[in-house]
XYZ file of C-alpha atoms in Angstrom:
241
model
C 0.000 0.000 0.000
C 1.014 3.828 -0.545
C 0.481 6.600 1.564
C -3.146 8.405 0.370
C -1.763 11.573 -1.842
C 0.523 9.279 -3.432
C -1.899 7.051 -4.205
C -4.165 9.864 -5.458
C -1.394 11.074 -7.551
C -0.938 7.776 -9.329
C -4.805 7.389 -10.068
C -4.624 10.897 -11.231
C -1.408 10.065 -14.030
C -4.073 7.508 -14.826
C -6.950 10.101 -14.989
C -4.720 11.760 -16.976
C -3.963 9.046 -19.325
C -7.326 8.690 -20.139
C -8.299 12.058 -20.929
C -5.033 12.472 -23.533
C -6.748 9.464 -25.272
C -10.079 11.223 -25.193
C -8.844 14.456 -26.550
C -7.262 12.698 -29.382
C -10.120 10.249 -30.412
C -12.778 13.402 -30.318
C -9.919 14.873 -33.142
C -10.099 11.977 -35.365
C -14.345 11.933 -34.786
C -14.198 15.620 -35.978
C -11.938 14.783 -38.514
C -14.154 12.179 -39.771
C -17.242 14.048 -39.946
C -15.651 16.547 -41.878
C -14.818 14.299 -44.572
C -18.194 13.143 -43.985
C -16.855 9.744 -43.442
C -18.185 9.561 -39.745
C -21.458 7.661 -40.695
C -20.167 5.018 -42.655
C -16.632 4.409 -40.113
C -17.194 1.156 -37.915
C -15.901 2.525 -34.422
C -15.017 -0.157 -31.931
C -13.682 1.426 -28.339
C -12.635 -0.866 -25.932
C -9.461 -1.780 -23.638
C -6.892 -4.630 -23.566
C -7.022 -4.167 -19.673
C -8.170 -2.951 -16.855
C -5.689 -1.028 -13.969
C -5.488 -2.092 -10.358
C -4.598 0.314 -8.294
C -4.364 -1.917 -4.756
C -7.933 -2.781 -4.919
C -6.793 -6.510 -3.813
C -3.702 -6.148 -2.480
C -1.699 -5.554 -6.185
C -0.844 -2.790 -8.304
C -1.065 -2.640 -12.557
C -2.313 -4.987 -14.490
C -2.011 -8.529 -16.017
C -1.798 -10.122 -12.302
C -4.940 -11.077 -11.530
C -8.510 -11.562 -12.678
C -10.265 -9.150 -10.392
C -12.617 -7.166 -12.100
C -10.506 -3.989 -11.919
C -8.258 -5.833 -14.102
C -10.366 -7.891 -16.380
C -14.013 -5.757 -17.107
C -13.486 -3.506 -19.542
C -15.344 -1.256 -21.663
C -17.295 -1.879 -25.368
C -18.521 0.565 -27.678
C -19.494 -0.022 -31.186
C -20.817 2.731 -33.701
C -21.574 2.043 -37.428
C -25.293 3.277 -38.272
C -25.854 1.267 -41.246
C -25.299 -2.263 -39.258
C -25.733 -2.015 -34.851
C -28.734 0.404 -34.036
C -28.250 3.507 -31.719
C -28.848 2.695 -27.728
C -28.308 -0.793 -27.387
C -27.248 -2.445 -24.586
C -26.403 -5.863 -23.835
C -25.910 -7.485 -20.559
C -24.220 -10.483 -22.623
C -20.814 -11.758 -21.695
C -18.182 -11.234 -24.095
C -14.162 -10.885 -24.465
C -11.920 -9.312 -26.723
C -11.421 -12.433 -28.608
C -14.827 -11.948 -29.984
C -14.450 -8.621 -31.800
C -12.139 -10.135 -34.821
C -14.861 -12.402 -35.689
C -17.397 -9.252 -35.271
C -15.637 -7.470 -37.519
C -15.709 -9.229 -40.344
C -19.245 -10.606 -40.138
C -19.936 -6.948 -39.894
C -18.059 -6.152 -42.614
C -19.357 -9.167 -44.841
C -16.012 -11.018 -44.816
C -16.671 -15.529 -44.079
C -14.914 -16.333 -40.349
C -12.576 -18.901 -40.634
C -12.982 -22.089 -39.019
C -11.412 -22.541 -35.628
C -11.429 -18.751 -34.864
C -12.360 -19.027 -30.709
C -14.576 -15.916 -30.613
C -17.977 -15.231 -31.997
C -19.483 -12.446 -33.657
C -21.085 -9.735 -31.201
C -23.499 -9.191 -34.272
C -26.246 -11.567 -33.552
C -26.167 -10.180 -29.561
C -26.655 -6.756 -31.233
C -30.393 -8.143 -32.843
C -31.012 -8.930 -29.742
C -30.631 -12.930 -29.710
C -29.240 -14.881 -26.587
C -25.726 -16.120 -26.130
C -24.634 -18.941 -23.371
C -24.285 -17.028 -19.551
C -21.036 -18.057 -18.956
C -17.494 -16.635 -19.246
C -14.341 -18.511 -19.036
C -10.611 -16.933 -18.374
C -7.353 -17.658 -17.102
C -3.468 -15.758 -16.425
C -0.651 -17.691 -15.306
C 3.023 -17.246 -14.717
C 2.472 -14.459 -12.256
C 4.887 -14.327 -9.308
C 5.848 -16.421 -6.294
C 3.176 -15.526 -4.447
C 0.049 -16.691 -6.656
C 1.418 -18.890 -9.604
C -2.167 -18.654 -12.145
C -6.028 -17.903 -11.612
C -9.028 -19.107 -13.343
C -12.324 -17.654 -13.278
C -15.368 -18.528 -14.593
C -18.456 -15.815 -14.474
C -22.311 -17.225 -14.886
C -25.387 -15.496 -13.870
C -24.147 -12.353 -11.927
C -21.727 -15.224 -9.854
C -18.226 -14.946 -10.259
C -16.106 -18.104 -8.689
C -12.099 -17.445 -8.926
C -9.355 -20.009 -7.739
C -5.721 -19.451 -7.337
C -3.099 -22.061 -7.698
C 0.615 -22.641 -6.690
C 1.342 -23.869 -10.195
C 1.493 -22.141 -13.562
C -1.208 -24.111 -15.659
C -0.458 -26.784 -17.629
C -2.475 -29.683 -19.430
C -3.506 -30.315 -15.882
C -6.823 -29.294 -15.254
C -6.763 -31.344 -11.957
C -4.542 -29.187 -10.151
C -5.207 -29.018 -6.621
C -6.546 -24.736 -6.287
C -5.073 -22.754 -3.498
C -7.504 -20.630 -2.629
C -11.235 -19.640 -4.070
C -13.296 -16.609 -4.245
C -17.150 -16.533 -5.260
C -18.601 -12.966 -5.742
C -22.236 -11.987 -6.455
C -21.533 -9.057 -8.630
C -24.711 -7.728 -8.436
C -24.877 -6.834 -5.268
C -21.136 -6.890 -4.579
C -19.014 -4.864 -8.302
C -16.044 -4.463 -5.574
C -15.616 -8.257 -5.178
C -15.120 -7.190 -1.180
C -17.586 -10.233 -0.169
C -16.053 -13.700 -0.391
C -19.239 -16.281 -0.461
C -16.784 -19.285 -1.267
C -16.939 -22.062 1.422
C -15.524 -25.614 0.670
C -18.248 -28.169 0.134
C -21.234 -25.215 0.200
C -23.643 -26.300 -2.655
C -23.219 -23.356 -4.532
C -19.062 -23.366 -3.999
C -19.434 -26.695 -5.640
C -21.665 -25.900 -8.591
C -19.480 -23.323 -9.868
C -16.488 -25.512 -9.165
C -18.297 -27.798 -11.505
C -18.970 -25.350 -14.123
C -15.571 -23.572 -14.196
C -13.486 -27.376 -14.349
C -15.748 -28.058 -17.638
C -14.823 -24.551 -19.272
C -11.819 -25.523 -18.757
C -11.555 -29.129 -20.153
C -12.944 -27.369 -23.253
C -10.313 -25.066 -23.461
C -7.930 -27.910 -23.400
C -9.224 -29.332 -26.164
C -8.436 -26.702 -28.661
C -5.670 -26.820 -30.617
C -2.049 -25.589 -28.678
C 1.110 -25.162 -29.976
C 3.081 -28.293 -27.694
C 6.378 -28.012 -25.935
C 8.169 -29.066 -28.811
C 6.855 -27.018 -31.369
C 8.830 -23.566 -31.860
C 7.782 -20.349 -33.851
C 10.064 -18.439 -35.728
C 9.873 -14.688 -35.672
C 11.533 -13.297 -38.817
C 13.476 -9.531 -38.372
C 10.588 -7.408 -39.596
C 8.026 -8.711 -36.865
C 10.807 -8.593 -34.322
C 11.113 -4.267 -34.886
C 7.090 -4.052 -35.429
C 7.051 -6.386 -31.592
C 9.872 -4.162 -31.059
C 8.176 -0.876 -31.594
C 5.175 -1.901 -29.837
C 7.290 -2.445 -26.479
C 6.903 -6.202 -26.527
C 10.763 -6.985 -26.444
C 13.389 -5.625 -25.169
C 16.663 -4.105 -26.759
């Protein structure tokens, strides 16, 4: 933990942060509309992340799957395909906007892309209640989490052991949060053998036998990276000098 004005100071860089990006997307919108290209632009605003700012004990992001860290915002604007004022209480992740994309833009989704479109939530049909993640390789405290988020419950685990093929893992800890009632995640309802501990237990080990049944790249497989996408990675802050 920091002392308060510190901390204040470093949600205020953040503050900050976000109102450099606003300045500079309301630009390009004006920009757009001059060319009178606005109307006919597919706008997609969203984030990669969320920030945590020591809401649970930990600081930036990609440590944990608290919603601080994993909820995120989604906009979409393109007049001639989503209608003005939707809103969707549907769960979705970033890996469904490539696949929304090009339905929306009339281009055929290849097979074995992992998302869905966001298109037929848009007309207003139904899509499955339940939301699957995971992070691993995080630090010698908590080695991976996995969450799973169904009807307004959201059941996390934490393990000792960066996630393998093992879905059997024993868990280290678990969290179950009604986010309804509690968005801060401050109320843990998880209790060992409780009925609804164990459902969600349930549903979270089958998300994740599904995922392990896609397609991954095994420990003796190896990708080559040719010069060009090592600058462009490069550039983009992903490796180091």
């Amino acid at each position: 933990p920091l002392p308060p004005d510190r901390h204040r100071n470093i949600v205020a860089q953040y503050d900050g942060e976000i109102r450099f990006f606003d300045h500079w997307l309301g630009n390009l919108v004006r920009h757009l509309k001059e060319k009178n290209l606005y109307d006919n632009t597919l706008f997609i605003v969203t984030g990669d992340h969320g920030e945590a700012f020591y809401d649970h004990e930990g600081w930036d992001h990609g440590h944990s799957v608290f919603e601080e860290e994993v909820r995120v915002p989604l906009v979409m604007r393109l007049p001639s395909k989503i209608p003005a004022g939707v809103r969707s209480p549907a769960l979705t992740g970033l890996v469904d906007l490539m696949p929304t994309i090009l339905d929306v833009s009339g281009i055929n989704i290849p097979a074995g892309v992992q998302g869905a479109s966001l298109m037929p939530v848009i007309r207003g049909d139904r899509r499955p209640d339940v939301f699957y993640g995971e992070v691993s390789g995080l630090n010698a405290f908590v080695k991976a989490y996995q969450y799973v988020i169904s009807k307004n419950m959201k059941l996390i685990v934490t393990f000792d052991e960066s996630l393998a093929s093992n879905h059997r893992l024993p868990f280290r800890k678990g969290f179950l949060f009604d986010l309804k009632s509690d968005q801060d995640e401050r109320n843990n309802l998880f209790q060992l053998g409780q009925p609804l501990s164990a459902l969600y237990l349930k549903l979270l080990n089958d998300q994740r036998v599904k995922v392990l049944k896609r397609k991954r790249l095994t420990p003796d497989k190896s990708v080559e990276y040719d010069e060009n996408l090592r600058n462009r990675l490069r550039s983009l802050g992903y490796l180091g000098d």
